[in-house]
Coordinates of C-alpha atoms and ligand atoms in Angstrom, one line a residue:
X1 CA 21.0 -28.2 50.8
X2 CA 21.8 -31.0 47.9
X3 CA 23.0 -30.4 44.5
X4 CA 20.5 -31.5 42.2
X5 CA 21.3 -32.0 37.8
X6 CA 18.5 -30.8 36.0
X7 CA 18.3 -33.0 32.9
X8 CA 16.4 -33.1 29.4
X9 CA 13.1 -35.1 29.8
X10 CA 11.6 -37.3 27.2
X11 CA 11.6 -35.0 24.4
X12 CA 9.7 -37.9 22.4
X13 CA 10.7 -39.1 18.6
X14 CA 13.7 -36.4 18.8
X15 CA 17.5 -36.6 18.7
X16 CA 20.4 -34.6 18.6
X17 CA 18.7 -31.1 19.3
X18 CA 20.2 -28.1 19.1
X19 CA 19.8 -25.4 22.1
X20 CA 19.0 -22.0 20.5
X21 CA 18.7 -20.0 24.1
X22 CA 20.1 -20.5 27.3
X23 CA 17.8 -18.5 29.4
X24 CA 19.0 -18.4 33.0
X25 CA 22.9 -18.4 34.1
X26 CA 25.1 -19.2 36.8
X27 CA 23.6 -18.1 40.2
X28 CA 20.1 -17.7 38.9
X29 CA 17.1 -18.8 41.3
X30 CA 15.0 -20.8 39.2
X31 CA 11.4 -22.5 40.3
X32 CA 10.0 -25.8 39.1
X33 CA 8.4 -25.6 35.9
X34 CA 10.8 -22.1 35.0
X35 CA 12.1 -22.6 31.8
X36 CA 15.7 -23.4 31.7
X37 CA 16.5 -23.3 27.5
X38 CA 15.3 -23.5 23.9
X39 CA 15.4 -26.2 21.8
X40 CA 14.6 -26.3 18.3
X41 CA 13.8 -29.0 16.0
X42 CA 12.8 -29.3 12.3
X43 CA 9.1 -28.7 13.5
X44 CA 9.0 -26.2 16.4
X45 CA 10.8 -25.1 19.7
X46 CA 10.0 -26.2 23.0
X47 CA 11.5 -24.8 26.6
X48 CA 13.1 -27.5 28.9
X49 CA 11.6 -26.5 32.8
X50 CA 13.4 -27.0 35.7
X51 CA 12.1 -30.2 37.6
X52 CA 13.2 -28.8 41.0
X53 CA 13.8 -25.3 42.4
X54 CA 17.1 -23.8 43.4
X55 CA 19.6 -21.8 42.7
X56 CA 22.1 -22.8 39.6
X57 CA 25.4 -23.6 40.6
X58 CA 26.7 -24.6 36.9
X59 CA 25.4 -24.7 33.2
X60 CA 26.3 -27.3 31.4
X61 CA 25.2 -26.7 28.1
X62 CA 25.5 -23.6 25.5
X63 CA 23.5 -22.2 22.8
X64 CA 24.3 -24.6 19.6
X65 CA 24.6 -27.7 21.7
X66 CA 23.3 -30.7 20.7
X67 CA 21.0 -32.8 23.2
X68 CA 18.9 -35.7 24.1
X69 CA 16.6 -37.3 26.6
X70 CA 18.9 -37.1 30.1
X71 CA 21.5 -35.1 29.2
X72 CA 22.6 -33.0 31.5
X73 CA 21.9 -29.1 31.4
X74 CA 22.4 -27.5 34.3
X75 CA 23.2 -28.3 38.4
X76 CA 21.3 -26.7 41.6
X77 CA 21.6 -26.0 45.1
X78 CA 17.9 -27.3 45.4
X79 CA 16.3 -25.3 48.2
X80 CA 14.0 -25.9 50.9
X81 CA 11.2 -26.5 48.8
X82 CA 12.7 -28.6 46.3
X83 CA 11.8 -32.2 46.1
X84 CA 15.3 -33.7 46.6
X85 CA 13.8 -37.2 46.3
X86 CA 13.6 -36.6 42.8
X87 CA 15.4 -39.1 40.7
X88 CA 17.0 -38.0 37.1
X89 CA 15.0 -41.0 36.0
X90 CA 11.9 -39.4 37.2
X91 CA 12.8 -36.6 35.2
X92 CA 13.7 -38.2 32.4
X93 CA 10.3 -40.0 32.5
X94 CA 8.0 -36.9 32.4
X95 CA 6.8 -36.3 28.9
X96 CA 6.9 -34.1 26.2
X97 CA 3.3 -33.0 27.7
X98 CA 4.9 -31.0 29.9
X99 CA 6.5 -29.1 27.1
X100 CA 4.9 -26.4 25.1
X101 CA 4.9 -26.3 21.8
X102 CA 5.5 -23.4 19.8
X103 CA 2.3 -23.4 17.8
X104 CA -0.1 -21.7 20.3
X105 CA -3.5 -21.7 19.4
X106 CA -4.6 -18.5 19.0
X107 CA -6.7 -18.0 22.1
X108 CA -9.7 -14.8 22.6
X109 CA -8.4 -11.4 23.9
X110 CA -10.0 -12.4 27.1
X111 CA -9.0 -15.8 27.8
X112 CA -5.2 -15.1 28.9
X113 CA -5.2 -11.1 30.0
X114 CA -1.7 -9.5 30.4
X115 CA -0.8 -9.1 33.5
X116 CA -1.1 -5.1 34.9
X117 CA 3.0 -4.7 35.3
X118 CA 3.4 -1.5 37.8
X119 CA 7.1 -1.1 36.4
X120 CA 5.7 -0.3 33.3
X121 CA 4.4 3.1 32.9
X122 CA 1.5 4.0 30.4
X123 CA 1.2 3.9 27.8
X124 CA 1.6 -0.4 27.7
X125 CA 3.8 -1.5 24.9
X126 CA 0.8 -2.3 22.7
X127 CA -3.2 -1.1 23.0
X128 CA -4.0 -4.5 22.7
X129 CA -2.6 -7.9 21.3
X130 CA -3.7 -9.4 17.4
X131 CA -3.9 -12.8 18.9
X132 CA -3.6 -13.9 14.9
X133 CA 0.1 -12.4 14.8
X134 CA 1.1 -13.5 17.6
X135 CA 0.3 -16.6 17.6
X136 CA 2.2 -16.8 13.8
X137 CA 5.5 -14.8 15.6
X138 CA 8.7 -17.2 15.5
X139 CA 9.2 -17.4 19.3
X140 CA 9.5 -19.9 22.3
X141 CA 6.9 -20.5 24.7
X142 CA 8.8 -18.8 27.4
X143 CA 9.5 -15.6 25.0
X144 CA 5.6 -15.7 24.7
X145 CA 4.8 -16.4 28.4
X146 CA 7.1 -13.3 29.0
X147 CA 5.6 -11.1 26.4
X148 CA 2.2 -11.5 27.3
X149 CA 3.1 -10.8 31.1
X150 CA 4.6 -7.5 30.2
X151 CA 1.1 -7.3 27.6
X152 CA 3.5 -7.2 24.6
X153 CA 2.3 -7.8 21.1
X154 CA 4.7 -10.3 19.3
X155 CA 3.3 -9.7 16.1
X156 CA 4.7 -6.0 16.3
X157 CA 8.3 -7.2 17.7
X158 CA 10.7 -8.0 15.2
X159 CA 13.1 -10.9 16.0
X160 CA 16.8 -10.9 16.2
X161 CA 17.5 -14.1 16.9
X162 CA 18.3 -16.6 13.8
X163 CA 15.8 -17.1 11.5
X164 CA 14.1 -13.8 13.0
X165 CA 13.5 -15.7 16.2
X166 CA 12.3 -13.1 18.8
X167 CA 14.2 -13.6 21.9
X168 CA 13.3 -12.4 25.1
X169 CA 15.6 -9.4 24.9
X170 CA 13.6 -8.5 21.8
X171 CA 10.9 -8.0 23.8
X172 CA 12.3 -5.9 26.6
X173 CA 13.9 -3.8 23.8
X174 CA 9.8 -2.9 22.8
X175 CA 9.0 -2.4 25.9
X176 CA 12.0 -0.4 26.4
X177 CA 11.2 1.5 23.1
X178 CA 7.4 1.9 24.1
X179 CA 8.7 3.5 27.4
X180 CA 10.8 6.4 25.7
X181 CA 8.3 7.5 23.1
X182 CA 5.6 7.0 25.5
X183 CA 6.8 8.0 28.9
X184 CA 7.5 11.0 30.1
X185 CA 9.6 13.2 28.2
X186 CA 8.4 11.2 25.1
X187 CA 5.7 11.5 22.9
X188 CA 2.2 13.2 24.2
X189 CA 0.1 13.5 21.8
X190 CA -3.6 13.5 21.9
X191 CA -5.6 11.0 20.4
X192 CA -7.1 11.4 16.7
X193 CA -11.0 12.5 17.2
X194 CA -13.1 10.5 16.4
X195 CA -15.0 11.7 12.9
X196 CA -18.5 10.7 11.5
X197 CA -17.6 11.6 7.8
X198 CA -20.9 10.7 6.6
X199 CA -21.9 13.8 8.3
X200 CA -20.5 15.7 5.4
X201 CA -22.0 13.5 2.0
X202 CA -22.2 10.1 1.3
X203 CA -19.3 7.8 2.4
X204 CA -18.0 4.2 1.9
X205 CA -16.1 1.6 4.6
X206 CA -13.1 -0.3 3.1
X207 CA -11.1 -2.7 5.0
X208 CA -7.3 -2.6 5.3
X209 CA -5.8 -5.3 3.5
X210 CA -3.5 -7.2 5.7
X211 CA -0.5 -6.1 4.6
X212 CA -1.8 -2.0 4.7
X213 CA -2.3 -3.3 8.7
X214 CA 1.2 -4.7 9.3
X215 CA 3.1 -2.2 6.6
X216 CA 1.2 0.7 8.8
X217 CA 2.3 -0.6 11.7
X218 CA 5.7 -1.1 10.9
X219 CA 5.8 2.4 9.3
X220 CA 4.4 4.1 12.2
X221 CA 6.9 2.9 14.4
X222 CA 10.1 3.6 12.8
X223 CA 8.9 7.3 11.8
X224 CA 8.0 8.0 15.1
X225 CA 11.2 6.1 16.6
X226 CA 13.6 7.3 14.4
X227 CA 14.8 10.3 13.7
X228 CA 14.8 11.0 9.8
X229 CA 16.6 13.4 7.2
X230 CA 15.9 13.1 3.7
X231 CA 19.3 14.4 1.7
X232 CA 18.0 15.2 -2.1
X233 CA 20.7 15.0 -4.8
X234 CA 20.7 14.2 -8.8
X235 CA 23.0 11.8 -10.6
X236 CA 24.1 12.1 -14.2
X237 CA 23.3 9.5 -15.9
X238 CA 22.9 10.3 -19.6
X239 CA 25.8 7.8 -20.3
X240 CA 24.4 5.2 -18.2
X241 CA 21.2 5.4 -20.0
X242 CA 22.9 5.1 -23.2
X243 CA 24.5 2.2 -22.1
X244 CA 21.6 0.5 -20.5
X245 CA 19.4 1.3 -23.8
X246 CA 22.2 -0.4 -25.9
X247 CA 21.9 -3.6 -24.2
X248 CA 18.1 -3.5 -23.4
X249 CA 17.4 -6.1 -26.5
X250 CA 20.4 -7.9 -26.6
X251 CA 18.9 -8.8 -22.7
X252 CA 15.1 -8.8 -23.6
X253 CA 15.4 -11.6 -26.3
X254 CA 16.3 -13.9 -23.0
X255 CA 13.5 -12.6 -21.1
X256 CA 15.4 -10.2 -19.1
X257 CA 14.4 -6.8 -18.4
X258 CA 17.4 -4.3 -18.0
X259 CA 16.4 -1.6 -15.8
X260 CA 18.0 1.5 -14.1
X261 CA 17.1 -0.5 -11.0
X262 CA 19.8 -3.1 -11.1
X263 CA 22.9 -0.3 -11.6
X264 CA 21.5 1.4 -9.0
X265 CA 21.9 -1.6 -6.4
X266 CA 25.1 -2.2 -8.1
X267 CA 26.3 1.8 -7.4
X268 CA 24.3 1.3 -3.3
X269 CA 26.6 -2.0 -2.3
X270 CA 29.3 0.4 -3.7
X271 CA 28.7 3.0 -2.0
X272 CA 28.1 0.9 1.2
X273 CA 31.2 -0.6 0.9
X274 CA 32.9 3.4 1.2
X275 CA 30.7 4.4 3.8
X276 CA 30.2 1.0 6.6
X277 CA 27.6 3.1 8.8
X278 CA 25.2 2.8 6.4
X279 CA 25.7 -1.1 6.1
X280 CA 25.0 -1.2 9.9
X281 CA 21.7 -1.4 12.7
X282 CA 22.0 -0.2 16.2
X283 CA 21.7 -3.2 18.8
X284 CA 18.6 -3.9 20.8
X285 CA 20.6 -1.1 23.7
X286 CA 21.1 1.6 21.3
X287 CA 24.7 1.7 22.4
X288 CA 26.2 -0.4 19.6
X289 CA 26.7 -0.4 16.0
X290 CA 26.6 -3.8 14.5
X291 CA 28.5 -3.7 11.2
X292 CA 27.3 -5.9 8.5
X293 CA 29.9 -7.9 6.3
X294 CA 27.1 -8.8 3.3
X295 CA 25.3 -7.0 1.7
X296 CA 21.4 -7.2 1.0
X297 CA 19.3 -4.7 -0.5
X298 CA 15.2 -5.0 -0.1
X299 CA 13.4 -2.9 -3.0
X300 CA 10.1 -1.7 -2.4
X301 CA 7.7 -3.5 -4.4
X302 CA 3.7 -1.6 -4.9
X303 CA 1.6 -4.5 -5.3
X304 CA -2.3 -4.4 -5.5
X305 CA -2.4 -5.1 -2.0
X306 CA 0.1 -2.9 -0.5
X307 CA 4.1 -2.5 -0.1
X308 CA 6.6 -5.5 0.2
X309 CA 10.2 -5.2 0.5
X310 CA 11.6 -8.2 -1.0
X311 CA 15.6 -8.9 0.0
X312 CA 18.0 -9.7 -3.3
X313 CA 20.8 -11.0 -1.2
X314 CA 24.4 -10.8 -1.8
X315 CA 24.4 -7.8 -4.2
X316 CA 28.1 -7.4 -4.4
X317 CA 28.5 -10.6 -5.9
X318 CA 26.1 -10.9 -8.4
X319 CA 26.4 -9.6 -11.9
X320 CA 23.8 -7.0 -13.0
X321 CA 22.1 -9.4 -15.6
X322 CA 21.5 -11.8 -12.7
X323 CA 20.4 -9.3 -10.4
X324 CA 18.0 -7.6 -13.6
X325 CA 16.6 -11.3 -13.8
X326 CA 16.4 -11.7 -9.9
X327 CA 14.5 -8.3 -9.8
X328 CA 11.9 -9.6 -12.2
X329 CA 11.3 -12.7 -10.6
X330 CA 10.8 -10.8 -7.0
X331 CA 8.3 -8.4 -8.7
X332 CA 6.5 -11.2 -10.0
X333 CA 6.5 -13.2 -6.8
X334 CA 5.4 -9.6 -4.8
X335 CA 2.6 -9.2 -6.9
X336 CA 1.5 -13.3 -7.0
X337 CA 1.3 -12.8 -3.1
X338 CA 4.1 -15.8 -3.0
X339 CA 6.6 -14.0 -1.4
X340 CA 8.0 -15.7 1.9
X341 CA 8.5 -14.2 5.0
X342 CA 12.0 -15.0 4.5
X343 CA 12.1 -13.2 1.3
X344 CA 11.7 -10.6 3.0
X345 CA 14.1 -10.2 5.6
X346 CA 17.8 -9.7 6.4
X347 CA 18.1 -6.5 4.3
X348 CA 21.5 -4.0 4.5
X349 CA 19.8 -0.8 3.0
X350 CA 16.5 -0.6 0.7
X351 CA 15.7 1.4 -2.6
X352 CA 12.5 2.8 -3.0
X353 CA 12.2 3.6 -7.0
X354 CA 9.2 5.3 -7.6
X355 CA 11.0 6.6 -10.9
X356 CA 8.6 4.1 -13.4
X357 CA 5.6 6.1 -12.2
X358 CA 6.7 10.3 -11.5
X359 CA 7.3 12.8 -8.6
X360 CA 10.7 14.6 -8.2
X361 CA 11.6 13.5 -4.8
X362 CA 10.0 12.2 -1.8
X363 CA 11.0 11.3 1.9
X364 CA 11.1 7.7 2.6
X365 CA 10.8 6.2 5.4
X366 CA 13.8 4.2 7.2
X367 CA 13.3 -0.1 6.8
X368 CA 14.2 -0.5 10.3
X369 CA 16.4 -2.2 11.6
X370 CA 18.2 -0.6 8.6
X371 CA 19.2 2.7 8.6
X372 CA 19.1 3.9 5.7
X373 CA 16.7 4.2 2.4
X374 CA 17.3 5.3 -0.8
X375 CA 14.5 6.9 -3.1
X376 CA 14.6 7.5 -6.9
X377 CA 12.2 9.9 -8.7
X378 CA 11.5 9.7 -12.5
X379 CA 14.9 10.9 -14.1
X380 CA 14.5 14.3 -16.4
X381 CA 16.3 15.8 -19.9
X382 CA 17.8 19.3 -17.6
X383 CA 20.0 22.3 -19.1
X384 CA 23.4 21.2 -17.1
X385 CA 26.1 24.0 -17.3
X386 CA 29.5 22.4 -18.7
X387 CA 31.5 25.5 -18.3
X388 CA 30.9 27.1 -21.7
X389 CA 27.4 25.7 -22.7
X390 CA 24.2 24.8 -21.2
X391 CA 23.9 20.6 -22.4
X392 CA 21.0 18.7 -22.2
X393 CA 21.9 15.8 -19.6
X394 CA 19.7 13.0 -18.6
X395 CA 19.4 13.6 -14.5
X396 CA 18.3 11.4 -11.8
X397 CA 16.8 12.2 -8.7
X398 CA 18.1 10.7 -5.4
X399 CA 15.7 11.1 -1.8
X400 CA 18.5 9.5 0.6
X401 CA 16.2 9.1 4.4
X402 CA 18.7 8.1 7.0
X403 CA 18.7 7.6 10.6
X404 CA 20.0 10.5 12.0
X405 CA 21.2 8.6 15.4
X406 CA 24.3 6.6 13.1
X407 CA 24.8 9.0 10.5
X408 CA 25.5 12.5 10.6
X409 CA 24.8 14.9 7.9
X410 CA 28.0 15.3 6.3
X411 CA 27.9 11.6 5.7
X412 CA 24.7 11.8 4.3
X413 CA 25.6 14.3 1.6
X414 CA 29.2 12.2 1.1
X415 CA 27.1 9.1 0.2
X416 CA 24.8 10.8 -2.1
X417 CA 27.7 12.5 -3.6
X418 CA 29.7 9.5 -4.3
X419 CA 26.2 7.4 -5.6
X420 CA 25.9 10.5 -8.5
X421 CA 29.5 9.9 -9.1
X422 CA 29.4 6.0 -9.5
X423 CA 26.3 6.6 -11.2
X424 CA 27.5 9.3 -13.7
X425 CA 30.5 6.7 -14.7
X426 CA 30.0 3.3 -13.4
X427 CA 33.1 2.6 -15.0
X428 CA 33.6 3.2 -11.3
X429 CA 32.1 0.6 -10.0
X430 CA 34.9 -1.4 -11.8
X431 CA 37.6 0.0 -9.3
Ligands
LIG1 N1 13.2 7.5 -14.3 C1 12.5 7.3 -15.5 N2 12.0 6.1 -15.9 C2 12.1 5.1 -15.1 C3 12.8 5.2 -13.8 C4 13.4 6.4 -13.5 N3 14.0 6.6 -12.4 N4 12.8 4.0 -13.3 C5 12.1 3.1 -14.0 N5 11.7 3.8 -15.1 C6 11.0 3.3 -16.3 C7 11.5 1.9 -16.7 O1 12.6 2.1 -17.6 C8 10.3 1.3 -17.3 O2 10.1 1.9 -18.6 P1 9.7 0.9 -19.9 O3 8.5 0.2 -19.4 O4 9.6 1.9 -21.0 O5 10.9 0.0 -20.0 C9 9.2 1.9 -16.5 O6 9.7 3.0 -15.8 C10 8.6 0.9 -15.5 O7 9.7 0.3 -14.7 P2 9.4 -0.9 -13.7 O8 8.6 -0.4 -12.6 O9 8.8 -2.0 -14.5 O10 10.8 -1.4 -13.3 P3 11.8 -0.9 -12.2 O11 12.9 -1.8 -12.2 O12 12.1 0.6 -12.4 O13 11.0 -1.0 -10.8 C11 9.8 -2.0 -9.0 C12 10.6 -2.2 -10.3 C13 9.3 -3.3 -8.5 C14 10.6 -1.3 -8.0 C15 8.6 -1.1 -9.4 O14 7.8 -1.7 -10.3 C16 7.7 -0.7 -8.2 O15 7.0 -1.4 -7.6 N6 7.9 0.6 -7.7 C17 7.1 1.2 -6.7 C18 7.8 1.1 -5.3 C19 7.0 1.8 -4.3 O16 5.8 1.8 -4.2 N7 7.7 2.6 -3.5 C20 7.1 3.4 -2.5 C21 7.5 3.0 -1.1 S1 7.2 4.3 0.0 O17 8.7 4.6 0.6

């Protein structure tokens, strides 16, 4: 048995690029053409495959290395059916042809069928796979091999790799997911029945928009994975409101539209910063907490086509005029359609203000991988009891859905509480 060094091949007009995923380790048996890592450049990520079969005897390389044509990644034991003769040069001369790019070309339902996987109990992972989302999803060709063996529908994983790369433990953690609300001791629930309305009067067919499809996917899943209470409180905030009022022209003349909106992420962050969990996500396990040092807050934006959740980033250190500004611009972007997916991502907590339109409270649903959501209904003039007189207070209504699995429900009320607080004196946001 001879040792072997499995090098980078001809990776064409590229230099200097960086491994984002080491997938096999020490003592691994890989075959020829298995992928060995990830590399990513400006334009897309390709998988280096082993040249020769073996088992690895040493990596040589880590994620956020930075390669070229020969370097070395990894060394084999080659076995018996490895092609020892193989020189590095002749590695080194096979072309980028042998690597695939990331941007698959969609391809029909039927040209590439999943694999049946017998370890994989039914229901499968997904019905069946939008060849148009997956094709779009932000992962190497090895994620996507993978995911397609296992039937898995990328365009419904979300990515927790950097730039919301899915990795291939993404996509065991949806299969893993599917397993437990599918298998048994899961969900069983029988299908919806099949209804020919027009039976009952006349009757029209309207499409989905696009973003109904994916925002009812996504909403689906996390009611049905995770388990929700909705704590209801109110906040005081008549002087807030007077405040707010007082400064709304000083703020409008420069084209800035003061809304409750901005306190409130101001009096969130706050209240995130006293309570951690709900600054947090589980891991892909379910066994660990991953506690988040910034703090991003998406808002639910109702735009002609649906809901977005735009991300204002760094919350707790922006002032409330820029954040007021930044939340005009996002509503304007939401409802132009030019919203990026990055917009979009990398939230701590969202807010869900439905408080410009009515209702008194409402349940929303957890922004997964977040776990928590804040709703606001349409604040009220209400008797409030002082301890001698009823006085009319201005009171806002607060619909905090959490994820019952990180915070219990003591927390829950403890977080609403302290919001009214902040809220009923954000001189307190101050301290
Ligand atoms: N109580 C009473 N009035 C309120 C209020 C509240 N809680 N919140 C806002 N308002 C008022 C505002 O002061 C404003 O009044 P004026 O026009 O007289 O100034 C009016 O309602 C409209 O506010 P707005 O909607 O323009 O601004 P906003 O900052 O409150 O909200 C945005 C911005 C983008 C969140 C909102 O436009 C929106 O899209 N909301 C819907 C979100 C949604 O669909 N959620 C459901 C998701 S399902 O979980």
């Amino acid at each position: 048995m001879s040792e072997i060094t499995l090098i980078v091949p001809d990776i064409g007009d590229f230099d200097d690029v960086e491994i984002i995923e080491v997938l096999v380790s020490e003592g691994d048996s890989v075959a020829v053409e298995d992928s060995l890592v990830t590399l990513e450049t400006d334009k897309a990520t390709m998988d280096i495959p082993a040249s020769d079969a073996g088992t690895i005897t040493s990596m040589l390389v880590k994620v956020g290395d930075r390669v070229n044509k020969g370097d070395a990644i990894a060394k084999i034991a080659a076995s018996d059916s490895a092609t020892p003769e193989a020189t590095n040069e002749d590695q080194a001369s096979s072309t980028t042809d042998e690597i695939q790019e990331v941007a698959e070309k969609p391809k029909p339902a039927d040209a590439v069928p999943p694999k049946p996987v017998p370890t994989v109990p039914r229901p499968s992972p997904t019905a069946s796979i939008d060849e148009i989302s997956f094709s779009k999803a932000h992962a190497s060709p090895s994620v996507r091999k993978f995911a397609r063996e296992l039937g898995v529908d990328l365009g419904q994983v979300t990515g927790s790799g950097r730039k919301g790369r899915i990795t291939q433990e993404d996509v065991k953690g949806f299969v893993k997911q599917a397993m437990c609300s599918g298998g048994a001791g899961g969900l069983q629930v029988a299908p919806m029945p099949e209804v020919d309305f027009s039976a009952f009067g006349k009757v029209e067919t309207q499409p989905l928009s696009k973003i109904n499809k994916l925002t009812g996917q996504f909403l689906h899943r996390n009611w049905v994975n995770i388990p929700h209470v909705t704590q209801f409180d109110e906040a005081n905030i008549t002087e807030l409101e007077k405040f707010r009022k007082s400064m709304v022209p000083e703020y409008n003349e420069q084209g800035i539209k003061l809304t409750l909106l901005a306190f409130l992420m101001k009096a969130v962050v706050s209240a995130m910063k006293k309570f951690p969990r709900f600054n947090s996500s589980l891991d892909i396990t379910g066994e660990n907490l991953i506690l988040k040092h910034y703090f991003h807050i998406g808002i639910a934006v109702d735009t002609p086509d649906g809901l977005v959740v735009p991300v204002v980033r760094d919350v707790d250190r922006k002032s409330l005029i820029d954040i007021a500004a930044e939340l005009g611009e996002i509503s304007v972007k939401a409802r132009e359609k030019k919203l990026k997916p990055t917009d979009m991502q990398g939230g701590c907590m969202s807010i869900s203000s439905l408080g410009g339109i009515g209702g008194t409270a409402f349940t929303p649903i957890v922004n997964a991988p977040e776990v928590a959501i804040l709703g606001v209904s349409r604040s009220v003039i209400k008797p409030v009891w002082n301890g001698e007189d009823f006085e009319p207070q201005m009171m806002l209504p607060l619909s905090l859905s959490y994820d019952h699995r990180v915070i219990d429900g003591a927390d829950g009320a403890r977080f609403t509480s302290y919001l009214a607080s902040v809220l009923s004196d954000t001189r307190r946001l101050l301290l």
